[in-house]
């Protein structure tokens, strides 16, 4: 069930959106990842990297988004639908450091996404 994807849901509106998306629209697991999970992962990566001293331009270059997107992540205007539990937060922090140290951000985002999918039962059955 979609609501179980997130450690905490900050608003009734988001719960309603999620339920409607899952029941009525029947979003696929891939759509849930792209529209709901990835922006939240990027937001947390950006916040961690900012706390580690990177400016918005460096963060944008490192995670492959625009400076405007980073600004929106840092001000909670994008990717702010939810927060992750402590285990996922720790993994995102590790990923932020790895990206700063030169690791490919796509690889790290994929790693975090895989952890979330496995933990929350969103394994994609299509085999991609």
N, CA, C and O atoms as a Tinker XYZ file with bonds, in Angstrom:
   512  protein
     1  N      0.838000   -1.174000    0.000000    73     2
     2  CA     0.000000    0.000000    0.000000    64     1     3
     3  C      0.882000    1.236000    0.000000    63     2     4     5
     4  O      1.888000    1.268000    0.708000    81     3
     5  N      0.543000    2.223000   -0.751000    73     3     6
     6  CA     1.376000    3.404000   -0.963000    64     5     7
     7  C      1.703000    4.142000    0.320000    63     6     8     9
     8  O      2.829000    4.618000    0.472000    81     7
     9  N      0.787000    4.254000    1.228000    73     7    10
    10  CA     1.008000    5.024000    2.446000    64     9    11
    11  C      2.186000    4.455000    3.231000    63    10    12    13
    12  O      2.884000    5.206000    3.912000    81    11
    13  N      2.421000    3.155000    3.154000    73    11    14
    14  CA     3.514000    2.530000    3.881000    64    13    15
    15  C      4.886000    2.814000    3.294000    63    14    16    17
    16  O      5.886000    2.367000    3.856000    81    15
    17  N      4.974000    3.534000    2.191000    73    15    18
    18  CA     6.251000    3.869000    1.575000    64    17    19
    19  C      7.051000    4.787000    2.490000    63    18    20    21
    20  O      8.277000    4.696000    2.537000    81    19
    21  N      6.389000    5.648000    3.199000    73    19    22
    22  CA     7.040000    6.734000    3.904000    64    21    23
    23  C      7.082000    6.495000    5.404000    63    22    24    25
    24  O      6.155000    5.923000    5.978000    81    23
    25  N      8.161000    6.935000    6.031000    73    23    26
    26  CA     8.300000    6.808000    7.472000    64    25    27
    27  C      7.294000    7.690000    8.192000    63    26    28    29
    28  O      6.728000    7.288000    9.209000    81    27
    29  N      7.071000    8.876000    7.677000    73    27    30
    30  CA     6.081000    9.780000    8.259000    64    29    31
    31  C      5.484000   10.606000    7.143000    63    30    32    33
    32  O      6.166000   10.974000    6.186000    81    31
    33  N      4.221000   10.888000    7.276000    73    31    34
    34  CA     3.526000   11.677000    6.264000    64    33    35
    35  C      3.060000   12.957000    6.926000    63    34    36    37
    36  O      2.253000   12.906000    7.854000    81    35
    37  N      3.548000   14.110000    6.474000    73    35    38
    38  CA     3.284000   15.351000    7.179000    64    37    39
    39  C      1.901000   15.947000    6.993000    63    38    40    41
    40  O      1.520000   16.839000    7.752000    81    39
    41  N      1.135000   15.490000    6.013000    73    39    42
    42  CA    -0.134000   16.176000    5.811000    64    41    43
    43  C     -1.222000   15.236000    5.325000    63    42    44    45
    44  O     -0.957000   14.248000    4.641000    81    43
    45  N     -2.434000   15.561000    5.690000    73    43    46
    46  CA    -3.600000   14.819000    5.229000    64    45    47
    47  C     -3.694000   14.881000    3.717000    63    46    48    49
    48  O     -4.065000   13.897000    3.077000    81    47
    49  N     -3.362000   16.033000    3.136000    73    47    50
    50  CA    -3.445000   16.201000    1.693000    64    49    51
    51  C     -2.551000   15.208000    0.967000    63    50    52    53
    52  O     -2.938000   14.657000   -0.063000    81    51
    53  N     -1.354000   14.979000    1.502000    73    51    54
    54  CA    -0.452000   14.035000    0.853000    64    53    55
    55  C     -0.980000   12.610000    0.946000    63    54    56    57
    56  O     -0.886000   11.843000   -0.013000    81    55
    57  N     -1.535000   12.257000    2.105000    73    55    58
    58  CA    -2.123000   10.929000    2.259000    64    57    59
    59  C     -3.255000   10.753000    1.259000    63    58    60    61
    60  O     -3.346000    9.727000    0.586000    81    59
    61  N     -4.108000   11.749000    1.165000    73    59    62
    62  CA    -5.223000   11.695000    0.224000    64    61    63
    63  C     -4.718000   11.561000   -1.211000    63    62    64    65
    64  O     -5.223000   10.739000   -1.976000    81    63
    65  N     -3.723000   12.366000   -1.574000    73    63    66
    66  CA    -3.120000   12.291000   -2.911000    64    65    67
    67  C     -2.581000   10.892000   -3.184000    63    66    68    69
    68  O     -2.801000   10.331000   -4.258000    81    67
    69  N     -1.876000   10.335000   -2.208000    73    67    70
    70  CA    -1.268000    9.019000   -2.379000    64    69    71
    71  C     -2.319000    7.935000   -2.569000    63    70    72    73
    72  O     -2.196000    7.082000   -3.448000    81    71
    73  N     -3.346000    7.978000   -1.741000    73    71    74
    74  CA    -4.404000    6.976000   -1.833000    64    73    75
    75  C     -5.128000    7.083000   -3.168000    63    74    76    77
    76  O     -5.379000    6.073000   -3.825000    81    75
    77  N     -5.461000    8.301000   -3.566000    73    75    78
    78  CA    -6.137000    8.505000   -4.852000    64    77    79
    79  C     -5.242000    8.033000   -5.995000    63    78    80    81
    80  O     -5.708000    7.364000   -6.918000    81    79
    81  N     -3.965000    8.383000   -5.933000    73    79    82
    82  CA    -3.031000    7.970000   -6.981000    64    81    83
    83  C     -2.944000    6.459000   -7.083000    63    82    84    85
    84  O     -2.909000    5.906000   -8.182000    81    83
    85  N     -2.909000    5.796000   -5.947000    73    83    86
    86  CA    -2.752000    4.347000   -5.948000    64    85    87
    87  C     -4.039000    3.625000   -6.332000    63    86    88    89
    88  O     -4.018000    2.707000   -7.152000    81    87
    89  N     -5.150000    4.034000   -5.745000    73    87    90
    90  CA    -6.411000    3.329000   -5.961000    64    89    91
    91  C     -7.070000    3.713000   -7.278000    63    90    92    93
    92  O     -7.460000    2.839000   -8.052000    81    91
    93  N     -7.196000    4.990000   -7.536000    73    91    94
    94  CA    -7.941000    5.435000   -8.709000    64    93    95
    95  C     -7.057000    5.464000   -9.949000    63    94    96    97
    96  O     -7.414000    4.891000  -10.978000    81    95
    97  N     -5.926000    6.116000   -9.862000    73    95    98
    98  CA    -5.055000    6.268000  -11.018000    64    97    99
    99  C     -4.227000    5.004000  -11.244000    63    98   100   101
   100  O     -3.805000    4.731000  -12.367000    81    99
   101  N     -3.997000    4.241000  -10.191000    73    99   102
   102  CA    -3.213000    3.013000  -10.257000    64   101   103
   103  C     -1.796000    3.274000  -10.753000    63   102   104   105
   104  O     -1.357000    2.701000  -11.750000    81   103
   105  N     -1.101000    4.136000  -10.052000    73   103   106
   106  CA     0.292000    4.388000  -10.390000    64   105   107
   107  C      1.091000    3.095000  -10.281000    63   106   108   109
   108  O      0.875000    2.282000   -9.382000    81   107
   109  N      2.003000    2.928000  -11.203000    73   107   110
   110  CA     2.905000    1.782000  -11.130000    64   109   111
   111  C      3.996000    2.083000  -10.109000    63   110   112   113
   112  O      4.209000    3.244000   -9.760000    81   111
   113  N      4.689000    1.053000   -9.625000    73   111   114
   114  CA     5.793000    1.309000   -8.698000    64   113   115
   115  C      6.827000    2.276000   -9.281000    63   114   116   117
   116  O      7.386000    3.097000   -8.555000    81   115
   117  N      7.080000    2.180000  -10.582000    73   115   118
   118  CA     8.051000    3.083000  -11.213000    64   117   119
   119  C      7.585000    4.538000  -11.140000    63   118   120   121
   120  O      8.385000    5.438000  -10.886000    81   119
   121  N      6.300000    4.762000  -11.361000    73   119   122
   122  CA     5.769000    6.129000  -11.284000    64   121   123
   123  C      5.866000    6.672000   -9.862000    63   122   124   125
   124  O      6.182000    7.845000   -9.663000    81   123
   125  N      5.599000    5.831000   -8.887000    73   123   126
   126  CA     5.715000    6.253000   -7.488000    64   125   127
   127  C      7.150000    6.665000   -7.202000    63   126   128   129
   128  O      7.393000    7.686000   -6.558000    81   127
   129  N      8.097000    5.872000   -7.682000    73   127   130
   130  CA     9.513000    6.184000   -7.472000    64   129   131
   131  C      9.855000    7.526000   -8.111000    63   130   132   133
   132  O     10.423000    8.402000   -7.459000    81   131
   133  N      9.510000    7.686000   -9.383000    73   131   134
   134  CA     9.895000    8.893000  -10.128000    64   133   135
   135  C      9.246000   10.149000   -9.559000    63   134   136   137
   136  O      9.915000   11.169000   -9.391000    81   135
   137  N      7.966000   10.086000   -9.264000    73   135   138
   138  CA     7.247000   11.293000   -8.850000    64   137   139
   139  C      7.326000   11.576000   -7.357000    63   138   140   141
   140  O      7.272000   12.736000   -6.949000    81   139
   141  N      7.453000   10.539000   -6.537000    73   139   142
   142  CA     7.376000   10.737000   -5.093000    64   141   143
   143  C      8.689000   10.490000   -4.358000    63   142   144   145
   144  O      9.043000   11.259000   -3.464000    81   143
   145  N      9.406000    9.449000   -4.710000    73   143   146
   146  CA    10.595000    9.058000   -3.951000    64   145   147
   147  C     11.858000    9.789000   -4.398000    63   146   148   149
   148  O     12.572000   10.341000   -3.562000    81   147
   149  N     12.148000    9.803000   -5.702000    73   147   150
   150  CA    13.389000   10.429000   -6.185000    64   149   151
   151  C     13.536000   11.892000   -5.775000    63   150   152   153
   152  O     14.619000   12.286000   -5.344000    81   151
   153  N     12.494000   12.712000   -5.892000    73   151   154
   154  CA    12.664000   14.100000   -5.443000    64   153   155
   155  C     13.017000   14.203000   -3.956000    63   154   156   157
   156  O     13.778000   15.083000   -3.553000    81   155
   157  N     12.463000   13.303000   -3.150000    73   155   158
   158  CA    12.777000   13.317000   -1.721000    64   157   159
   159  C     14.217000   12.884000   -1.459000    63   158   160   161
   160  O     14.885000   13.436000   -0.584000    81   159
   161  N     14.691000   11.901000   -2.213000    73   159   162
   162  CA    16.092000   11.478000   -2.074000    64   161   163
   163  C     17.009000   12.630000   -2.468000    63   162   164   165
   164  O     17.967000   12.930000   -1.756000    81   163
   165  N     16.727000   13.270000   -3.587000    73   163   166
   166  CA    17.563000   14.396000   -4.031000    64   165   167
   167  C     17.539000   15.535000   -3.014000    63   166   168   169
   168  O     18.565000   16.162000   -2.750000    81   167
   169  N     16.368000   15.797000   -2.447000    73   167   170
   170  CA    16.270000   16.848000   -1.426000    64   169   171
   171  C     17.190000   16.536000   -0.254000    63   170   172   173
   172  O     17.943000   17.397000    0.199000    81   171
   173  N     17.126000   15.308000    0.233000    73   171   174
   174  CA    17.955000   14.936000    1.373000    64   173   175
   175  C     19.440000   14.949000    1.025000    63   174   176   177
   176  O     20.263000   15.358000    1.844000    81   175
   177  N     19.789000   14.507000   -0.176000    73   175   178
   178  CA    21.187000   14.596000   -0.613000    64   177   179
   179  C     21.649000   16.046000   -0.624000    63   178   180   181
   180  O     22.725000   16.365000   -0.119000    81   179
   181  N     20.829000   16.926000   -1.206000    73   179   182
   182  CA    21.186000   18.345000   -1.289000    64   181   183
   183  C     21.358000   18.944000    0.103000    63   182   184   185
   184  O     22.313000   19.682000    0.346000    81   183
   185  N     20.445000   18.632000    1.013000    73   183   186
   186  CA    20.542000   19.170000    2.377000    64   185   187
   187  C     21.812000   18.683000    3.071000    63   186   188   189
   188  O     22.509000   19.465000    3.718000    81   187
   189  N     22.109000   17.401000    2.937000    73   187   190
   190  CA    23.320000   16.863000    3.555000    64   189   191
   191  C     24.572000   17.486000    2.963000    63   190   192   193
   192  O     25.510000   17.813000    3.690000    81   191
   193  N     24.590000   17.651000    1.649000    73   191   194
   194  CA    25.764000   18.237000    0.999000    64   193   195
   195  C     25.928000   19.702000    1.395000    63   194   196   197
   196  O     27.053000   20.176000    1.551000    81   195
   197  N     24.825000   20.420000    1.559000    73   195   198
   198  CA    24.897000   21.811000    2.012000    64   197   199
   199  C     25.450000   21.872000    3.437000    63   198   200   201
   200  O     26.262000   22.740000    3.755000    81   199
   201  N     25.007000   20.949000    4.288000    73   199   202
   202  CA    25.522000   20.894000    5.660000    64   201   203
   203  C     27.013000   20.569000    5.687000    63   202   204   205
   204  O     27.717000   20.934000    6.628000    81   203
   205  N     27.490000   19.881000    4.651000    73   203   206
   206  CA    28.906000   19.528000    4.555000    64   205   207
   207  C     29.729000   20.636000    3.905000    63   206   208   209
   208  O     30.932000   20.480000    3.698000    81   207
   209  N     29.070000   21.769000    3.581000    73   207   210
   210  CA    29.794000   22.935000    3.113000    64   209   211
   211  C     29.742000   23.238000    1.629000    63   210   212   213
   212  O     30.362000   24.206000    1.190000    81   211
   213  N     29.031000   22.450000    0.841000    73   211   214
   214  CA    28.950000   22.734000   -0.591000    64   213   215
   215  C     27.915000   23.822000   -0.862000    63   214   216   217
   216  O     26.886000   23.899000   -0.191000    81   215
   217  N     28.206000   24.659000   -1.854000    73   215   218
   218  CA    27.222000   25.667000   -2.251000    64   217   219
   219  C     26.245000   25.063000   -3.257000    63   218   220   221
   220  O     26.441000   23.942000   -3.725000    81   219
   221  N     25.199000   25.805000   -3.584000    73   219   222
   222  CA    24.143000   25.292000   -4.457000    64   221   223
   223  C     24.660000   24.898000   -5.836000    63   222   224   225
   224  O     24.201000   23.909000   -6.408000    81   223
   225  N     25.601000   25.654000   -6.371000    73   223   226
   226  CA    26.145000   25.340000   -7.693000    64   225   227
   227  C     26.876000   24.003000   -7.678000    63   226   228   229
   228  O     26.684000   23.179000   -8.571000    81   227
   229  N     27.707000   23.787000   -6.671000    73   227   230
   230  CA    28.454000   22.524000   -6.559000    64   229   231
   231  C     27.516000   21.341000   -6.329000    63   230   232   233
   232  O     27.727000   20.255000   -6.868000    81   231
   233  N     26.479000   21.565000   -5.524000    73   231   234
   234  CA    25.498000   20.502000   -5.280000    64   233   235
   235  C     24.794000   20.142000   -6.582000    63   234   236   237
   236  O     24.638000   18.965000   -6.909000    81   235
   237  N     24.369000   21.163000   -7.324000    73   235   238
   238  CA    23.668000   20.937000   -8.593000    64   237   239
   239  C     24.535000   20.133000   -9.556000    63   238   240   241
   240  O     24.059000   19.186000  -10.182000    81   239
   241  N     25.801000   20.507000   -9.675000    73   239   242
   242  CA    26.715000   19.776000  -10.552000    64   241   243
   243  C     26.884000   18.331000  -10.087000    63   242   244   245
   244  O     26.921000   17.406000  -10.898000    81   243
   245  N     26.983000   18.153000   -8.783000    73   243   246
   246  CA    27.240000   16.819000   -8.235000    64   245   247
   247  C     26.064000   15.864000   -8.406000    63   246   248   249
   248  O     26.264000   14.676000   -8.660000    81   247
   249  N     24.837000   16.372000   -8.268000    73   247   250
   250  CA    23.686000   15.459000   -8.348000    64   249   251
   251  C     22.932000   15.558000   -9.669000    63   250   252   253
   252  O     21.916000   14.889000   -9.858000    81   251
   253  N     23.423000   16.385000  -10.580000    73   251   254
   254  CA    22.868000   16.422000  -11.929000    64   253   255
   255  C     21.528000   17.107000  -12.071000    63   254   256   257
   256  O     20.680000   16.676000  -12.853000    81   255
   257  N     21.337000   18.173000  -11.316000    73   255   258
   258  CA    20.108000   18.964000  -11.436000    64   257   259
   259  C     20.496000   20.429000  -11.584000    63   258   260   261
   260  O     21.677000   20.770000  -11.525000    81   259
   261  N     19.510000   21.294000  -11.775000    73   259   262
   262  CA    19.795000   22.719000  -11.906000    64   261   263
   263  C     20.004000   23.357000  -10.533000    63   262   264   265
   264  O     19.616000   22.802000   -9.505000    81   263
   265  N     20.622000   24.524000  -10.543000    73   263   266
   266  CA    20.795000   25.290000   -9.308000    64   265   267
   267  C     19.426000   25.659000   -8.740000    63   266   268   269
   268  O     19.232000   25.657000   -7.524000    81   267
   269  N     18.478000   25.976000   -9.625000    73   267   270
   270  CA    17.118000   26.309000   -9.176000    64   269   271
   271  C     16.479000   25.125000   -8.445000    63   270   272   273
   272  O     15.801000   25.308000   -7.434000    81   271
   273  N     16.697000   23.916000   -8.957000    73   271   274
   274  CA    16.152000   22.726000   -8.292000    64   273   275
   275  C     16.764000   22.564000   -6.903000    63   274   276   277
   276  O     16.057000   22.266000   -5.941000    81   275
   277  N     18.074000   22.761000   -6.802000    73   275   278
   278  CA    18.742000   22.661000   -5.498000    64   277   279
   279  C     18.169000   23.699000   -4.541000    63   278   280   281
   280  O     17.904000   23.395000   -3.378000    81   279
   281  N     17.980000   24.909000   -5.021000    73   279   282
   282  CA    17.391000   25.961000   -4.193000    64   281   283
   283  C     16.019000   25.537000   -3.672000    63   282   284   285
   284  O     15.694000   25.759000   -2.506000    81   283
   285  N     15.223000   24.927000   -4.543000    73   283   286
   286  CA    13.895000   24.463000   -4.125000    64   285   287
   287  C     13.992000   23.293000   -3.145000    63   286   288   289
   288  O     13.189000   23.203000   -2.216000    81   287
   289  N     14.952000   22.407000   -3.337000    73   287   290
   290  CA    15.143000   21.316000   -2.380000    64   289   291
   291  C     15.501000   21.876000   -1.006000    63   290   292   293
   292  O     14.954000   21.446000    0.010000    81   291
   293  N     16.416000   22.830000   -0.983000    73   291   294
   294  CA    16.892000   23.370000    0.290000    64   293   295
   295  C     15.842000   24.212000    1.008000    63   294   296   297
   296  O     15.893000   24.358000    2.229000    81   295
   297  N     14.896000   24.764000    0.260000    73   295   298
   298  CA    13.828000   25.557000    0.884000    64   297   299
   299  C     12.533000   24.753000    1.038000    63   298   300   301
   300  O     11.478000   25.318000    1.327000    81   299
   301  N     12.618000   23.443000    0.845000    73   299   302
   302  CA    11.468000   22.536000    0.975000    64   301   303
   303  C     10.309000   22.854000    0.048000    63   302   304   305
   304  O      9.154000   22.597000    0.387000    81   303
   305  N     10.606000   23.412000   -1.124000    73   303   306
   306  CA     9.568000   23.663000   -2.122000    64   305   307
   307  C      9.465000   22.510000   -3.110000    63   306   308   309
   308  O      8.507000   22.438000   -3.880000    81   307
   309  N     10.428000   21.620000   -3.096000    73   307   310
   310  CA    10.437000   20.461000   -3.995000    64   309   311
   311  C     10.916000   19.256000   -3.191000    63   310   312   313
   312  O     11.863000   19.343000   -2.410000    81   311
   313  N     10.245000   18.143000   -3.401000    73   311   314
   314  CA    10.654000   16.919000   -2.719000    64   313   315
   315  C     10.366000   16.895000   -1.239000    63   314   316   317
   316  O     11.005000   16.148000   -0.497000    81   315
   317  N      9.420000   17.692000   -0.793000    73   315   318
   318  CA     9.151000   17.806000    0.642000    64   317   319
   319  C      7.910000   17.039000    1.084000    63   318   320   321
   320  O      7.373000   17.302000    2.161000    81   319
   321  N      7.447000   16.096000    0.267000    73   319   322
   322  CA     6.234000   15.375000    0.608000    64   321   323
   323  C      6.390000   14.518000    1.859000    63   322   324   325
   324  O      5.412000   14.246000    2.555000    81   323
   325  N      7.597000   14.102000    2.140000    73   323   326
   326  CA     7.793000   13.155000    3.235000    64   325   327
   327  C      9.204000   13.253000    3.786000    63   326   328   329
   328  O     10.038000   14.008000    3.287000    81   327
   329  N      9.446000   12.475000    4.819000    73   327   330
   330  CA    10.805000   12.304000    5.327000    64   329   331
   331  C     11.047000   10.804000    5.462000    63   330   332   333
   332  O     10.103000   10.015000    5.505000    81   331
   333  N     12.304000   10.424000    5.528000    73   331   334
   334  CA    12.664000    9.020000    5.608000    64   333   335
   335  C     13.026000    8.654000    7.037000    63   334   336   337
   336  O     13.356000    9.524000    7.843000    81   335
   337  N     12.965000    7.374000    7.349000    73   335   338
   338  CA    13.327000    6.920000    8.687000    64   337   339
   339  C     14.835000    7.073000    8.903000    63   338   340   341
   340  O     15.581000    7.401000    7.980000    81   339
   341  N     15.263000    6.829000   10.140000    73   339   342
   342  CA    16.666000    7.049000   10.510000    64   341   343
   343  C     17.639000    6.205000    9.690000    63   342   344   345
   344  O     18.709000    6.681000    9.313000    81   343
   345  N     17.273000    4.965000    9.415000    73   343   346
   346  CA    18.163000    4.088000    8.641000    64   345   347
   347  C     18.422000    4.663000    7.247000    63   346   348   349
   348  O     19.566000    4.714000    6.796000    81   347
   349  N     17.365000    5.093000    6.575000    73   347   350
   350  CA    17.510000    5.661000    5.232000    64   349   351
   351  C     18.254000    6.992000    5.308000    63   350   352   353
   352  O     19.084000    7.281000    4.446000    81   351
   353  N     17.970000    7.803000    6.323000    73   351   354
   354  CA    18.678000    9.082000    6.494000    64   353   355
   355  C     20.186000    8.854000    6.620000    63   354   356   357
   356  O     20.980000    9.585000    6.028000    81   355
   357  N     20.575000    7.846000    7.389000    73   355   358
   358  CA    22.006000    7.536000    7.546000    64   357   359
   359  C     22.629000    7.132000    6.212000    63   358   360   361
   360  O     23.747000    7.537000    5.895000    81   359
   361  N     21.907000    6.341000    5.441000    73   359   362
   362  CA    22.417000    5.908000    4.139000    64   361   363
   363  C     22.529000    7.086000    3.167000    63   362   364   365
   364  O     23.469000    7.157000    2.375000    81   363
   365  N     21.572000    8.002000    3.232000    73   363   366
   366  CA    21.634000    9.193000    2.375000    64   365   367
   367  C     22.829000   10.053000    2.765000    63   366   368   369
   368  O     23.504000   10.611000    1.900000    81   367
   369  N     23.087000   10.162000    4.053000    73   367   370
   370  CA    24.247000   10.938000    4.508000    64   369   371
   371  C     25.550000   10.300000    4.007000    63   370   372   373
   372  O     26.462000   11.005000    3.574000    81   371
   373  N     25.630000    8.979000    4.067000    73   371   374
   374  CA    26.806000    8.277000    3.524000    64   373   375
   375  C     26.945000    8.556000    2.030000    63   374   376   377
   376  O     28.042000    8.805000    1.531000    81   375
   377  N     25.816000    8.509000    1.328000    73   375   378
   378  CA    25.837000    8.766000   -0.116000    64   377   379
   379  C     26.286000   10.180000   -0.419000    63   378   380   381
   380  O     27.041000   10.401000   -1.366000    81   379
   381  N     25.832000   11.143000    0.373000    73   379   382
   382  CA    26.236000   12.537000    0.165000    64   381   383
   383  C     27.756000   12.656000    0.257000    63   382   384   385
   384  O     28.381000   13.321000   -0.570000    81   383
   385  N     28.346000   12.015000    1.259000    73   383   386
   386  CA    29.800000   12.063000    1.406000    64   385   387
   387  C     30.494000   11.367000    0.240000    63   386   388   389
   388  O     31.514000   11.849000   -0.254000    81   387
   389  N     29.950000   10.243000   -0.197000    73   387   390
   390  CA    30.539000    9.527000   -1.335000    64   389   391
   391  C     30.499000   10.380000   -2.601000    63   390   392   393
   392  O     31.463000   10.406000   -3.367000    81   391
   393  N     29.382000   11.077000   -2.819000    73   391   394
   394  CA    29.260000   11.938000   -4.004000    64   393   395
   395  C     30.263000   13.080000   -3.915000    63   394   396   397
   396  O     30.901000   13.418000   -4.912000    81   395
   397  N     30.411000   13.672000   -2.750000    73   395   398
   398  CA    31.405000   14.733000   -2.557000    64   397   399
   399  C     32.804000   14.198000   -2.853000    63   398   400   401
   400  O     33.644000   14.906000   -3.408000    81   399
   401  N     33.046000   12.948000   -2.478000    73   399   402
   402  CA    34.356000   12.325000   -2.700000    64   401   403
   403  C     34.559000   11.831000   -4.129000    63   402   404   405
   404  O     35.610000   11.274000   -4.447000    81   403
   405  N     33.554000   12.031000   -4.999000    73   403   406
   406  CA    33.721000   11.706000   -6.405000    64   405   407
   407  C     32.901000   10.541000   -6.935000    63   406   408   409
   408  O     32.946000   10.249000   -8.130000    81   407
   409  N     32.163000    9.879000   -6.076000    73   407   410
   410  CA    31.317000    8.764000   -6.537000    64   409   411
   411  C     30.200000    9.307000   -7.426000    63   410   412   413
   412  O     29.756000   10.442000   -7.254000    81   411
   413  N     29.756000    8.499000   -8.361000    73   411   414
   414  CA    28.678000    8.884000   -9.274000    64   413   415
   415  C     27.370000    9.034000   -8.494000    63   414   416   417
   416  O     26.947000    8.109000   -7.800000    81   415
   417  N     26.736000   10.198000   -8.609000    73   415   418
   418  CA    25.501000   10.450000   -7.861000    64   417   419
   419  C     24.376000    9.523000   -8.308000    63   418   420   421
   420  O     23.558000    9.109000   -7.486000    81   419
   421  N     24.322000    9.191000   -9.593000    73   419   422
   422  CA    23.266000    8.293000  -10.083000    64   421   423
   423  C     23.379000    6.925000   -9.413000    63   422   424   425
   424  O     22.370000    6.317000   -9.056000    81   423
   425  N     24.595000    6.453000   -9.246000    73   423   426
   426  CA    24.824000    5.165000   -8.586000    64   425   427
   427  C     24.345000    5.218000   -7.139000    63   426   428   429
   428  O     23.710000    4.280000   -6.657000    81   427
   429  N     24.645000    6.302000   -6.456000    73   427   430
   430  CA    24.246000    6.435000   -5.058000    64   429   431
   431  C     22.734000    6.619000   -4.912000    63   430   432   433
   432  O     22.126000    6.061000   -3.998000    81   431
   433  N     22.131000    7.396000   -5.805000    73   431   434
   434  CA    20.674000    7.568000   -5.765000    64   433   435
   435  C     20.000000    6.227000   -6.024000    63   434   436   437
   436  O     19.010000    5.893000   -5.373000    81   435
   437  N     20.522000    5.466000   -6.960000    73   435   438
   438  CA    19.983000    4.140000   -7.267000    64   437   439
   439  C     20.111000    3.213000   -6.056000    63   438   440   441
   440  O     19.200000    2.439000   -5.763000    81   439
   441  N     21.224000    3.295000   -5.368000    73   439   442
   442  CA    21.443000    2.471000   -4.172000    64   441   443
   443  C     20.399000    2.788000   -3.104000    63   442   444   445
   444  O     19.810000    1.883000   -2.513000    81   443
   445  N     20.177000    4.077000   -2.862000    73   443   446
   446  CA    19.185000    4.493000   -1.861000    64   445   447
   447  C     17.786000    4.065000   -2.297000    63   446   448   449
   448  O     17.006000    3.554000   -1.493000    81   447
   449  N     17.483000    4.271000   -3.547000    73   447   450
   450  CA    16.175000    3.893000   -4.085000    64   449   451
   451  C     15.940000    2.392000   -3.912000    63   450   452   453
   452  O     14.844000    1.972000   -3.542000    81   451
   453  N     16.957000    1.596000   -4.178000    73   451   454
   454  CA    16.847000    0.146000   -4.018000    64   453   455
   455  C     16.586000   -0.221000   -2.561000    63   454   456   457
   456  O     15.774000   -1.101000   -2.277000    81   455
   457  N     17.269000    0.449000   -1.643000    73   455   458
   458  CA    17.026000    0.205000   -0.217000    64   457   459
   459  C     15.575000    0.502000    0.146000    63   458   460   461
   460  O     14.932000   -0.276000    0.850000    81   459
   461  N     15.070000    1.624000   -0.337000    73   459   462
   462  CA    13.690000    2.020000   -0.034000    64   461   463
   463  C     12.709000    1.025000   -0.646000    63   462   464   465
   464  O     11.761000    0.597000    0.012000    81   463
   465  N     12.937000    0.659000   -1.904000    73   463   466
   466  CA    12.038000   -0.295000   -2.567000    64   465   467
   467  C     12.005000   -1.622000   -1.827000    63   466   468   469
   468  O     10.933000   -2.192000   -1.621000    81   467
   469  N     13.160000   -2.114000   -1.429000    73   467   470
   470  CA    13.238000   -3.388000   -0.726000    64   469   471
   471  C     12.573000   -3.291000    0.641000    63   470   472   473
   472  O     11.809000   -4.171000    1.038000    81   471
   473  N     12.871000   -2.224000    1.344000    73   471   474
   474  CA    12.338000   -2.041000    2.694000    64   473   475
   475  C     10.828000   -1.859000    2.693000    63   474   476   477
   476  O     10.143000   -2.343000    3.594000    81   475
   477  N     10.310000   -1.171000    1.699000    73   475   478
   478  CA     8.894000   -0.826000    1.686000    64   477   479
   479  C      8.062000   -1.649000    0.708000    63   478   480   481
   480  O      6.898000   -1.329000    0.471000    81   479
   481  N      8.636000   -2.694000    0.141000    73   479   482
   482  CA     7.862000   -3.585000   -0.706000    64   481   483
   483  C      7.460000   -3.014000   -2.044000    63   482   484   485
   484  O      6.376000   -3.313000   -2.546000    81   483
   485  N      8.318000   -2.196000   -2.633000    73   483   486
   486  CA     8.022000   -1.618000   -3.944000    64   485   487
   487  C      8.887000   -2.219000   -5.042000    63   486   488   489
   488  O      9.149000   -1.567000   -6.052000    81   487
   489  N      9.329000   -3.453000   -4.853000    73   487   490
   490  CA    10.141000   -4.063000   -5.892000    64   489   491
   491  C      9.375000   -4.017000   -7.206000    63   490   492   493
   492  O      8.181000   -4.314000   -7.251000    81   491
   493  N     10.059000   -3.647000   -8.257000    73   491   494
   494  CA     9.408000   -3.484000   -9.555000    64   493   495
   495  C      9.339000   -4.844000  -10.241000    63   494   496   497
   496  O     10.377000   -5.423000  -10.562000    81   495
   497  N      8.133000   -5.365000  -10.470000    73   495   498
   498  CA     8.004000   -6.703000  -11.029000    64   497   499
   499  C      8.336000   -6.810000  -12.513000    63   498   500   501
   500  O      8.420000   -7.919000  -13.040000    81   499
   501  N      8.527000   -5.687000  -13.198000    73   499   502
   502  CA     8.747000   -5.743000  -14.642000    64   501   503
   503  C     10.161000   -6.187000  -15.003000    63   502   504   505
   504  O     10.434000   -6.451000  -16.175000    81   503
   505  N     11.065000   -6.277000  -14.033000    73   503   506
   506  CA    12.402000   -6.791000  -14.282000    64   505   507
   507  C     13.380000   -5.791000  -14.848000    63   506   508   509
   508  O     14.442000   -6.180000  -15.335000    81   507
   509  N     13.059000   -4.525000  -14.800000    73   507   510
   510  CA    13.963000   -3.499000  -15.330000    64   509   511
   511  C     15.101000   -3.293000  -14.359000    63   510   512
   512  O     15.982000   -2.470000  -14.607000    81   511
